[in-house]
mmCIF file with all atom_site columns, C-alpha atoms and ligand atoms in Angstrom:
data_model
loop_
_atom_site.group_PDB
_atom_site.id
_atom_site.type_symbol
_atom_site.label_atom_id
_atom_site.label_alt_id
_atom_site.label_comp_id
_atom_site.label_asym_id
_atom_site.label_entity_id
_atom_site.label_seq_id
_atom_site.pdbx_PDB_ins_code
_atom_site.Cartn_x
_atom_site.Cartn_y
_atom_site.Cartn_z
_atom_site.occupancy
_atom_site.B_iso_or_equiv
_atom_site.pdbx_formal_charge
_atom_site.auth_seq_id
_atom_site.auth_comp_id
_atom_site.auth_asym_id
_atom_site.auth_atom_id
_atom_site.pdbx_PDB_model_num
ATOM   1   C CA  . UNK R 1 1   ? -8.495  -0.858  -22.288 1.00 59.00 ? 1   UNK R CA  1
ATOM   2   C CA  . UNK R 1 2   ? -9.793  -0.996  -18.801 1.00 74.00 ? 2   UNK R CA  1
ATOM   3   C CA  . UNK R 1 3   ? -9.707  2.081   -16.287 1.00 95.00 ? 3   UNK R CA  1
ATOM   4   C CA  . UNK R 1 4   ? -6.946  2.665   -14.288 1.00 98.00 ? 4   UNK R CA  1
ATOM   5   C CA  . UNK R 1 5   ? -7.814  2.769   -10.111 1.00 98.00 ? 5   UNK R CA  1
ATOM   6   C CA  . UNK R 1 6   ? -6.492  2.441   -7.327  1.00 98.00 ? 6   UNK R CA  1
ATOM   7   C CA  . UNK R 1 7   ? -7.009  0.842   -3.623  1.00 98.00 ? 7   UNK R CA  1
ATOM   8   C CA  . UNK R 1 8   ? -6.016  0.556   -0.080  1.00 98.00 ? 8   UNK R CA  1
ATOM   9   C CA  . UNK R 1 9   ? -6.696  -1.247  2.786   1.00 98.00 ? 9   UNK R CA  1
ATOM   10  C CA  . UNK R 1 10  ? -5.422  -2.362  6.072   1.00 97.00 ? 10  UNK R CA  1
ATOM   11  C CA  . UNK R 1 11  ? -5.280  -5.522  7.266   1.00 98.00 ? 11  UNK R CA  1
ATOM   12  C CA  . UNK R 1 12  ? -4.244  -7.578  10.398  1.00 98.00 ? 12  UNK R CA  1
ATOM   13  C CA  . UNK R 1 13  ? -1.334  -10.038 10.895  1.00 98.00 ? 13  UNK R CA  1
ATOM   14  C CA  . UNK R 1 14  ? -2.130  -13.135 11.699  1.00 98.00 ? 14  UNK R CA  1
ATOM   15  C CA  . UNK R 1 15  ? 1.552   -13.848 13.067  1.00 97.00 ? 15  UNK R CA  1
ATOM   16  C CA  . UNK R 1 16  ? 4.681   -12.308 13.294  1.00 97.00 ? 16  UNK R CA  1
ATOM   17  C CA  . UNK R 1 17  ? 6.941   -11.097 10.421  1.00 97.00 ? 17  UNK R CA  1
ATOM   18  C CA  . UNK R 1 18  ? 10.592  -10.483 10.580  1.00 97.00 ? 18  UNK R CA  1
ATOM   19  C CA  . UNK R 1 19  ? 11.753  -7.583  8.515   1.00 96.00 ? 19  UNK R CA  1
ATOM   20  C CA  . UNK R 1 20  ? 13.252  -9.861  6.505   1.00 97.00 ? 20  UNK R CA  1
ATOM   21  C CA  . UNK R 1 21  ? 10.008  -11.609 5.571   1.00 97.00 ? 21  UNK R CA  1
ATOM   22  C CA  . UNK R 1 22  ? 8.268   -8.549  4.814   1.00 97.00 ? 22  UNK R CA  1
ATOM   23  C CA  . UNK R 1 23  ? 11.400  -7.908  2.297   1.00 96.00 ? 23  UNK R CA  1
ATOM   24  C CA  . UNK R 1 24  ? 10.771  -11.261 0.989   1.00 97.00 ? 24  UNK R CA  1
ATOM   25  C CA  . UNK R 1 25  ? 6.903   -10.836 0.732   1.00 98.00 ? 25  UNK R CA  1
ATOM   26  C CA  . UNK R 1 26  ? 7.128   -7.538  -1.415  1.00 97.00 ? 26  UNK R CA  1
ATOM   27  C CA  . UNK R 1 27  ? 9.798   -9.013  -3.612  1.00 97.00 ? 27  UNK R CA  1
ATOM   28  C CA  . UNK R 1 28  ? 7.320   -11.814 -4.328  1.00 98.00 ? 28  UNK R CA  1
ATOM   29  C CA  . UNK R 1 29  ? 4.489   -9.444  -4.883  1.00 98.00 ? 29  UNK R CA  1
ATOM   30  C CA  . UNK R 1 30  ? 6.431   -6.909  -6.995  1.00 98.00 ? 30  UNK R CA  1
ATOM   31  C CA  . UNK R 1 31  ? 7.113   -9.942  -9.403  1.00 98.00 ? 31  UNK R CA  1
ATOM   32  C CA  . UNK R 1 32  ? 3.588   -11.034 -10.025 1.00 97.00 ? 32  UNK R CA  1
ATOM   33  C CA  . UNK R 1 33  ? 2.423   -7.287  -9.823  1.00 98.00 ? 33  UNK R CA  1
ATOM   34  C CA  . UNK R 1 34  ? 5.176   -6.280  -12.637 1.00 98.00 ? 34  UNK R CA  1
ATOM   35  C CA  . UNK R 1 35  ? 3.027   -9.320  -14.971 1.00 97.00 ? 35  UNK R CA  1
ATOM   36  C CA  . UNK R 1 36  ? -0.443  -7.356  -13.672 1.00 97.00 ? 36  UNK R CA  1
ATOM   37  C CA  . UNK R 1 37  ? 1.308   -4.298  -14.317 1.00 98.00 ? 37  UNK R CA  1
ATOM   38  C CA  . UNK R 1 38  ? 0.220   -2.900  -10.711 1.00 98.00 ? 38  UNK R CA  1
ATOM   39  C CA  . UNK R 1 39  ? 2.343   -0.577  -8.771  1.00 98.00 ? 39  UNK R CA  1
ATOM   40  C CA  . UNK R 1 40  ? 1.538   0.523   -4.978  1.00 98.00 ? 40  UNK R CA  1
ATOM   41  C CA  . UNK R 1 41  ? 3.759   0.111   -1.912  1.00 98.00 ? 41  UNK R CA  1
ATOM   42  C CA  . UNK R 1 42  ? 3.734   -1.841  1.218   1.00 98.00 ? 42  UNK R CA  1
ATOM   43  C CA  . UNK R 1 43  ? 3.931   -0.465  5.214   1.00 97.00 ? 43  UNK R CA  1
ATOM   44  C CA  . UNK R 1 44  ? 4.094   -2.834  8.520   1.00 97.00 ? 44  UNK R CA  1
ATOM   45  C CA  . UNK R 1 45  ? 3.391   -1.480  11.876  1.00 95.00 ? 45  UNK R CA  1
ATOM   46  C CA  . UNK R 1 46  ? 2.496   -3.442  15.258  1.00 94.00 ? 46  UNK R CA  1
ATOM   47  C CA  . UNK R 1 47  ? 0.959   -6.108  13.332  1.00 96.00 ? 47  UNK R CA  1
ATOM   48  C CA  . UNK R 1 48  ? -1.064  -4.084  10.762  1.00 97.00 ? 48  UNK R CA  1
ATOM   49  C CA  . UNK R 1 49  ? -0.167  -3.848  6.882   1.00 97.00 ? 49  UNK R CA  1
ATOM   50  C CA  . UNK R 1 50  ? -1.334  -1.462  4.670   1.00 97.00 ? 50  UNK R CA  1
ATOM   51  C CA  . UNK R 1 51  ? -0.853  -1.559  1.259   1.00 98.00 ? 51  UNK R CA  1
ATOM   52  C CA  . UNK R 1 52  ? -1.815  0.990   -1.606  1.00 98.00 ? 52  UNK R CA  1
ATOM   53  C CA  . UNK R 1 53  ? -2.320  -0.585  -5.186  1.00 98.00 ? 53  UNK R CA  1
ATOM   54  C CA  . UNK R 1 54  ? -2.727  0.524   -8.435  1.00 98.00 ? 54  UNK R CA  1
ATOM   55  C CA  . UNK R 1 55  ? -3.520  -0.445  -12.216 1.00 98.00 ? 55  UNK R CA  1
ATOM   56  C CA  . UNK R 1 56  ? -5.507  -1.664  -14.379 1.00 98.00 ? 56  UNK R CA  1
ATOM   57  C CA  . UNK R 1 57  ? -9.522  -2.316  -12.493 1.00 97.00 ? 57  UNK R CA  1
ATOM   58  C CA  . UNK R 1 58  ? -9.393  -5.750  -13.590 1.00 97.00 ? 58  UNK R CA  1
ATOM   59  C CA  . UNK R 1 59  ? -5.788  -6.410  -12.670 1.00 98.00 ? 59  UNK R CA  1
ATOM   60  C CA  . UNK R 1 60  ? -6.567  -4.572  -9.367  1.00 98.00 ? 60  UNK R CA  1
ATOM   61  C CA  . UNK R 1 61  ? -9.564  -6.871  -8.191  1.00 97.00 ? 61  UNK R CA  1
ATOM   62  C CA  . UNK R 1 62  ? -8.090  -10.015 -9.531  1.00 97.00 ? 62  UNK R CA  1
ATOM   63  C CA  . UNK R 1 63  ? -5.092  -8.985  -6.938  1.00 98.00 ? 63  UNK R CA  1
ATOM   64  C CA  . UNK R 1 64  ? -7.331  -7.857  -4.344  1.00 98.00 ? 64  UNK R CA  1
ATOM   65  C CA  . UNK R 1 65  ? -9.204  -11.374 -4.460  1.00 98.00 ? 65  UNK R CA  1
ATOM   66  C CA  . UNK R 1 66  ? -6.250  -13.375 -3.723  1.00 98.00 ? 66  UNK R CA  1
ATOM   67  C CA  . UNK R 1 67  ? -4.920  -10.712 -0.997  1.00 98.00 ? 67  UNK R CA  1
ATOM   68  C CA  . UNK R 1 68  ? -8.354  -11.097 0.844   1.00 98.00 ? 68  UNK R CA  1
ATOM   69  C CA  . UNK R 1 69  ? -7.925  -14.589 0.719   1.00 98.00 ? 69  UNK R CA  1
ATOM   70  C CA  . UNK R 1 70  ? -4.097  -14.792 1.821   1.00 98.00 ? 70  UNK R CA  1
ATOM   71  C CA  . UNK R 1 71  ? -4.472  -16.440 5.288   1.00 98.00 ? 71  UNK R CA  1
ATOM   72  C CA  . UNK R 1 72  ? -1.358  -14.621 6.708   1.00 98.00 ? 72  UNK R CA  1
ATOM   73  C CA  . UNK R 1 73  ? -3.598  -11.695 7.572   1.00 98.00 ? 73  UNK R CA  1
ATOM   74  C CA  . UNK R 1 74  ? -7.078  -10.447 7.920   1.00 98.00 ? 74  UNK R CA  1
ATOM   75  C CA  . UNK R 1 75  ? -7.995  -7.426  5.439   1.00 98.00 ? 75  UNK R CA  1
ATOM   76  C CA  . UNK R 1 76  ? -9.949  -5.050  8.009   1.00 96.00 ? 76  UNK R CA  1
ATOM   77  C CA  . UNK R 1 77  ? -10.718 -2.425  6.109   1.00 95.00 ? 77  UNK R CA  1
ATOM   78  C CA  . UNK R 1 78  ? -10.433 -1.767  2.132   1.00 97.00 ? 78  UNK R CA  1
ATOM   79  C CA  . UNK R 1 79  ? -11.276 1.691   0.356   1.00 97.00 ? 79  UNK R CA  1
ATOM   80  C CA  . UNK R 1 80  ? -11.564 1.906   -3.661  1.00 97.00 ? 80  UNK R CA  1
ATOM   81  C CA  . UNK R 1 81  ? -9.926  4.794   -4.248  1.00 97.00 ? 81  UNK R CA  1
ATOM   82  C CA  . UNK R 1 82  ? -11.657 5.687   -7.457  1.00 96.00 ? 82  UNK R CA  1
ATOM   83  C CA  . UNK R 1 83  ? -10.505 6.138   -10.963 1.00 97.00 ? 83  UNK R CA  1
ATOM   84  C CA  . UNK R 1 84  ? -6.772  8.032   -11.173 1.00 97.00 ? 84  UNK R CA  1
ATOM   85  C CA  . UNK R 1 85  ? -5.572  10.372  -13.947 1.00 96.00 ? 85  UNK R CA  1
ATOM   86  C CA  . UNK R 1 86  ? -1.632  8.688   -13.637 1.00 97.00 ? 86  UNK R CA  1
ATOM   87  C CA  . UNK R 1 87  ? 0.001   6.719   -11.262 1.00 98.00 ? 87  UNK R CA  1
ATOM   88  C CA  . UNK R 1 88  ? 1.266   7.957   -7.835  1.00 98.00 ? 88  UNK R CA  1
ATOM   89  C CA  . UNK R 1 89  ? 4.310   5.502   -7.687  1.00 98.00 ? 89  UNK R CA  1
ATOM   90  C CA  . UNK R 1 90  ? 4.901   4.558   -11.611 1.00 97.00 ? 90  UNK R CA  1
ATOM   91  C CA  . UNK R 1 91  ? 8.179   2.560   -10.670 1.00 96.00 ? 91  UNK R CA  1
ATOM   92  C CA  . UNK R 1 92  ? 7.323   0.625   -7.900  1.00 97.00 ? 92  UNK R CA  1
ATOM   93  C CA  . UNK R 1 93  ? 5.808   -2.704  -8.604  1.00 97.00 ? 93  UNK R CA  1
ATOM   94  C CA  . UNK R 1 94  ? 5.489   -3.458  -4.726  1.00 97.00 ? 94  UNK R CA  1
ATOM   95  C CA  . UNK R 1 95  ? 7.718   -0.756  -2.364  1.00 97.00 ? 95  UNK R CA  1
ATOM   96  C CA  . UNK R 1 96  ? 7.851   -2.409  0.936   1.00 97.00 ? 96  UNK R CA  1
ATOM   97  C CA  . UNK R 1 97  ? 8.925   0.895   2.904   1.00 97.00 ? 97  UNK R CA  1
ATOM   98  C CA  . UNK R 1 98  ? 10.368  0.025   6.466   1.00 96.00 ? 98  UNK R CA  1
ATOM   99  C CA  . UNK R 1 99  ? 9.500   1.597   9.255   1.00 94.00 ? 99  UNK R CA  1
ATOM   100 C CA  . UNK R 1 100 ? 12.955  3.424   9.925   1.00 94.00 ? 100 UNK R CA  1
ATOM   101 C CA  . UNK R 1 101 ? 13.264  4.685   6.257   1.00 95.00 ? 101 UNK R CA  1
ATOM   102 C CA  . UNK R 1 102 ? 9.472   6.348   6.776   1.00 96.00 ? 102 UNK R CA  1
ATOM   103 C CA  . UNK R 1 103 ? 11.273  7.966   10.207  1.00 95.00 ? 103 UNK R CA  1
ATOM   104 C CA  . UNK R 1 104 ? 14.216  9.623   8.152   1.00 94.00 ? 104 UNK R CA  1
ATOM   105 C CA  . UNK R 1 105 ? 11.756  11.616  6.372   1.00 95.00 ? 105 UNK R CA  1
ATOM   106 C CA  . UNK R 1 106 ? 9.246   12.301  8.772   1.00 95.00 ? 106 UNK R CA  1
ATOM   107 C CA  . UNK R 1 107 ? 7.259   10.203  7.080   1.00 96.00 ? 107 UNK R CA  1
ATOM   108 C CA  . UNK R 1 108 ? 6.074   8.096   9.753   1.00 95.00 ? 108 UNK R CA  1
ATOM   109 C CA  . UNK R 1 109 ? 3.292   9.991   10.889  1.00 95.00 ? 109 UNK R CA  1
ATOM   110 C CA  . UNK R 1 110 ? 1.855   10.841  7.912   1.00 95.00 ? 110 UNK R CA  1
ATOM   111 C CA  . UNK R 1 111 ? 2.191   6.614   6.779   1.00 95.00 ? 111 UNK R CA  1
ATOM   112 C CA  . UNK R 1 112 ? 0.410   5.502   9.977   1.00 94.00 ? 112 UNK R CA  1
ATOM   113 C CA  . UNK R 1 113 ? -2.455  8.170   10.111  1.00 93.00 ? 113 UNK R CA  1
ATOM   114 C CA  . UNK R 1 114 ? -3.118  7.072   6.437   1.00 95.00 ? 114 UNK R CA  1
ATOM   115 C CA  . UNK R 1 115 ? -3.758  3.642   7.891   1.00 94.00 ? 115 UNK R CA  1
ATOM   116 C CA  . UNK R 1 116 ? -6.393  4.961   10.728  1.00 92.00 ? 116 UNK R CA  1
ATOM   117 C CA  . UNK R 1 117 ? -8.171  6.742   7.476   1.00 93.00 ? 117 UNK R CA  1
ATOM   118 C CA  . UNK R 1 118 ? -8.538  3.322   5.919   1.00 94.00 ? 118 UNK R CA  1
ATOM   119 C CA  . UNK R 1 119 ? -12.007 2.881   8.650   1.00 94.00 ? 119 UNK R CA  1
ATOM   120 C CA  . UNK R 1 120 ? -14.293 5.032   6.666   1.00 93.00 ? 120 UNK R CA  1
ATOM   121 C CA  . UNK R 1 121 ? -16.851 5.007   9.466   1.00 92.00 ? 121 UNK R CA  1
ATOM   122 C CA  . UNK R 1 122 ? -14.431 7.858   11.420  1.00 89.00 ? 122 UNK R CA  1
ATOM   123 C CA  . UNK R 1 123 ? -15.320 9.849   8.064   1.00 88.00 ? 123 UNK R CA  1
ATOM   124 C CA  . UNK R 1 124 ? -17.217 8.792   5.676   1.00 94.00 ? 124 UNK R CA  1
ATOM   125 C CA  . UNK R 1 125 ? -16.133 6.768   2.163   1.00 94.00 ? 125 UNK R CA  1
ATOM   126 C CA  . UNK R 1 126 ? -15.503 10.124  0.732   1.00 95.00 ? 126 UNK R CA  1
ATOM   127 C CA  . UNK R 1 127 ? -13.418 12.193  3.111   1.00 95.00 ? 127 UNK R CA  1
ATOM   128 C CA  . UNK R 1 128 ? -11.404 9.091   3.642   1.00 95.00 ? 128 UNK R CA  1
ATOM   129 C CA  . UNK R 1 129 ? -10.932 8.243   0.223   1.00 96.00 ? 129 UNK R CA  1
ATOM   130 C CA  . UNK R 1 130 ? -9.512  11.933  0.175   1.00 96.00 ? 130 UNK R CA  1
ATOM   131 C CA  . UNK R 1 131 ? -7.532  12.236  3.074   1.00 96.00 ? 131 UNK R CA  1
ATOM   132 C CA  . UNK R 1 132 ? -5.973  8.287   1.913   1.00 96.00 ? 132 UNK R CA  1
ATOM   133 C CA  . UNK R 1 133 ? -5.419  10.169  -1.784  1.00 97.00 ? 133 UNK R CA  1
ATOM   134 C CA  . UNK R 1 134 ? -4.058  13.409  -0.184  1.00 96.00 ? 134 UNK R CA  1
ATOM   135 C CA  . UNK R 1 135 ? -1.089  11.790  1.986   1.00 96.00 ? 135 UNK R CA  1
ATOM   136 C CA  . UNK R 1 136 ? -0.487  9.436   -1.433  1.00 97.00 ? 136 UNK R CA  1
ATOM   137 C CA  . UNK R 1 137 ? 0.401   11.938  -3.202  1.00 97.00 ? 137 UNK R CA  1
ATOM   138 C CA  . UNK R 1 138 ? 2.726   13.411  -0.071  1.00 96.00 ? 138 UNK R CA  1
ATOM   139 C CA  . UNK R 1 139 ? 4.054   10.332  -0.329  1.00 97.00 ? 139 UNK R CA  1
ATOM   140 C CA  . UNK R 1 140 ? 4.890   10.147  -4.049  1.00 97.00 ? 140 UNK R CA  1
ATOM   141 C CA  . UNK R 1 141 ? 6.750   13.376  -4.067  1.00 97.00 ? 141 UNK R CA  1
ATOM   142 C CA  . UNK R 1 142 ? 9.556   11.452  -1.830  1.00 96.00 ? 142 UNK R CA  1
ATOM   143 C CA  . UNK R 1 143 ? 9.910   8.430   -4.647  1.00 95.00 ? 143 UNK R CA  1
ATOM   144 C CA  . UNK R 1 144 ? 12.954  9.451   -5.352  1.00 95.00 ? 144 UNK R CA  1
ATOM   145 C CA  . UNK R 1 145 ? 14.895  10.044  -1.666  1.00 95.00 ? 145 UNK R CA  1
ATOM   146 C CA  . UNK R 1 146 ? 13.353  6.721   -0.751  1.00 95.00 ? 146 UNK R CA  1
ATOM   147 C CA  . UNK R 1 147 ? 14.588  5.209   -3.629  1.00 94.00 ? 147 UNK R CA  1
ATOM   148 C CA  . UNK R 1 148 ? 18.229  6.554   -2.671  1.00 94.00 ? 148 UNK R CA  1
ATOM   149 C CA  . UNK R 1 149 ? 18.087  5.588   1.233   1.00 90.00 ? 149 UNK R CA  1
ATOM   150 C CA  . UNK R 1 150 ? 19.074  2.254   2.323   1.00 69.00 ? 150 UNK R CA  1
HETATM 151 C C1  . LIG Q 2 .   ? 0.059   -7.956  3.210   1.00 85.12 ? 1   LIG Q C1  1
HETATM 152 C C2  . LIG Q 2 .   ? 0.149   -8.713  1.928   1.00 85.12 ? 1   LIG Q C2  1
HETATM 153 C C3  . LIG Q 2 .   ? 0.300   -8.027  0.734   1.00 85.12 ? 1   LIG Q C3  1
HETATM 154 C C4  . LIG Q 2 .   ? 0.404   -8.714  -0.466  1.00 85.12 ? 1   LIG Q C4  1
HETATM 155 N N1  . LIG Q 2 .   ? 0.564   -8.013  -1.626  1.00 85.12 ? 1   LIG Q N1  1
HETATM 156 C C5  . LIG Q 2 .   ? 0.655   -8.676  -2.789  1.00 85.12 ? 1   LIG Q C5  1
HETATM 157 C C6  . LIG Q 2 .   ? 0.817   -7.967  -4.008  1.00 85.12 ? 1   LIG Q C6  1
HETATM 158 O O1  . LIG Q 2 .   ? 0.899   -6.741  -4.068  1.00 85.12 ? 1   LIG Q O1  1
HETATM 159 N N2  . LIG Q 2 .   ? 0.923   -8.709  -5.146  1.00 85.12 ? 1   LIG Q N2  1
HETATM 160 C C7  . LIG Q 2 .   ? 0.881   -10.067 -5.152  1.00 85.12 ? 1   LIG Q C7  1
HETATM 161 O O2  . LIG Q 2 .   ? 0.977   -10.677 -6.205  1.00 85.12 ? 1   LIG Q O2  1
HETATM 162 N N3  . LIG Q 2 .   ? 0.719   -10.745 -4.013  1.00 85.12 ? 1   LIG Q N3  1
HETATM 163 C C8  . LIG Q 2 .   ? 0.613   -10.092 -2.841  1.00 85.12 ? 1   LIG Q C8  1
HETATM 164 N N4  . LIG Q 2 .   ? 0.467   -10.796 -1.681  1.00 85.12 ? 1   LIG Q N4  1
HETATM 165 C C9  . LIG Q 2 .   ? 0.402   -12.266 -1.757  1.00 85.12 ? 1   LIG Q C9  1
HETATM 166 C C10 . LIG Q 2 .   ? -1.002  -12.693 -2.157  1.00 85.12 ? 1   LIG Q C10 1
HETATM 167 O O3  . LIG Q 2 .   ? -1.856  -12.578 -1.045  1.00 85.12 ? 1   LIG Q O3  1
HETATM 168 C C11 . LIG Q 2 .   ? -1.025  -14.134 -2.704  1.00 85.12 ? 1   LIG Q C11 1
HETATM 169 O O4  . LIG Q 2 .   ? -0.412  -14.997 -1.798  1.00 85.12 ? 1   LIG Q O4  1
HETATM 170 C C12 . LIG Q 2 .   ? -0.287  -14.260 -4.028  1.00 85.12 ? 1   LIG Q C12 1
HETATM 171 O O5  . LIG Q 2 .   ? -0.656  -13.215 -4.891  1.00 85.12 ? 1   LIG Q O5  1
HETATM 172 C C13 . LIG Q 2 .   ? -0.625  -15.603 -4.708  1.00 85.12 ? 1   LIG Q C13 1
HETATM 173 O O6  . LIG Q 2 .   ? -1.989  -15.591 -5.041  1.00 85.12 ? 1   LIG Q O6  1
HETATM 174 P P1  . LIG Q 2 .   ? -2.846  -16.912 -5.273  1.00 85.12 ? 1   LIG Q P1  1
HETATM 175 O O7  . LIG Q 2 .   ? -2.872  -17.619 -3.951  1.00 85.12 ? 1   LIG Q O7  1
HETATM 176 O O8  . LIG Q 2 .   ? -4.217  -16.426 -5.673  1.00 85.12 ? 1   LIG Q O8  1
HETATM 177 O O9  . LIG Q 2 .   ? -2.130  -17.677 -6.345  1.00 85.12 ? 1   LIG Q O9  1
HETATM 178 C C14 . LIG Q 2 .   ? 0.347   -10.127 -0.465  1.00 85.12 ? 1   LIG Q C14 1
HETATM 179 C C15 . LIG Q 2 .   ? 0.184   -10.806 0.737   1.00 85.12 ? 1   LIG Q C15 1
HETATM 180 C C16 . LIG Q 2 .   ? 0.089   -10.129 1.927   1.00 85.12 ? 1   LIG Q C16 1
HETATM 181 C C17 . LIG Q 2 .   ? -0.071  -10.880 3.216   1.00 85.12 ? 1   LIG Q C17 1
#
């Protein structure tokens, strides 16, 4: 059995997406991720994603090889987070979490300063990597009100 990791990265739009599309994007991506057995979530704002992954390293870089290539957006930056002990978000094959949601739970600041952490030249690989880890975690302990808003 392979190790289990995770990684995040940001990446740029390369046109617009409705809410609806980004619905319909994670719904697509939880499917094939629930094969890989990958979990992670998804966040949109002003024309940059991020997305968290994680699973299996093999399963993970597979993925990550046909994100980079996805010509819907540019990956900018992309930090390996490292080997993990257990899973932040165990349930959720791909989470897309919409903007307003993130808002009800003050979670909106926290989500978009994880995605200025992704450029590990403000930091460093290894301060990012653990500022990116810290606010995952933050975010994991809210699995379950997310999973009961709306
Ligand atoms: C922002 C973004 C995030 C994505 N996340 C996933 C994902 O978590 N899992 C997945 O299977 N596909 C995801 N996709 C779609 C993949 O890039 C790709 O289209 C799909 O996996 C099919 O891969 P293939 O072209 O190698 O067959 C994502 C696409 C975008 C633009």
């Amino acid at each position: 059995m392979s190790d289990l990791v995770a990684v995040a990265y940001s990446s740029v739009a390369c046109r617009s997406f409705s809410e609806a599309e980004l619905f319909e994007l994670s719904q697509q991506a939880a499917a094939r991720n629930l094969l890989l057995e990958v979990t992670g979530y998804l966040h949109f704002k002003a024309g940059t994603f991020f997305q968290y992954l994680e699973g299996q390293s093999g399963s993970v870089a597979d993925l990550m090889e046909s994100i980079r290539r996805d010509p819907r957006h540019k990956v900018v930056n992309e930090v390996d987070l490292g080997l993990l002990t257990e899973r932040a978000f165990p349930s959720w094959s791909m989470r897309y979490l919409p903007q307003h949601q993130l808002v009800e739970l003050s979670l909106d600041v926290v989500a978009e300063h994880i995605i200025t952490n992704t450029d590990t030249r403000i930091y460093g690989v290894a301060r990012s990597r653990e500022r990116i880890l810290s606010i995952i975690r933050k975010i994991s302990q809210f699995r379950t009100r997310i999973d009961s808003l709306r």
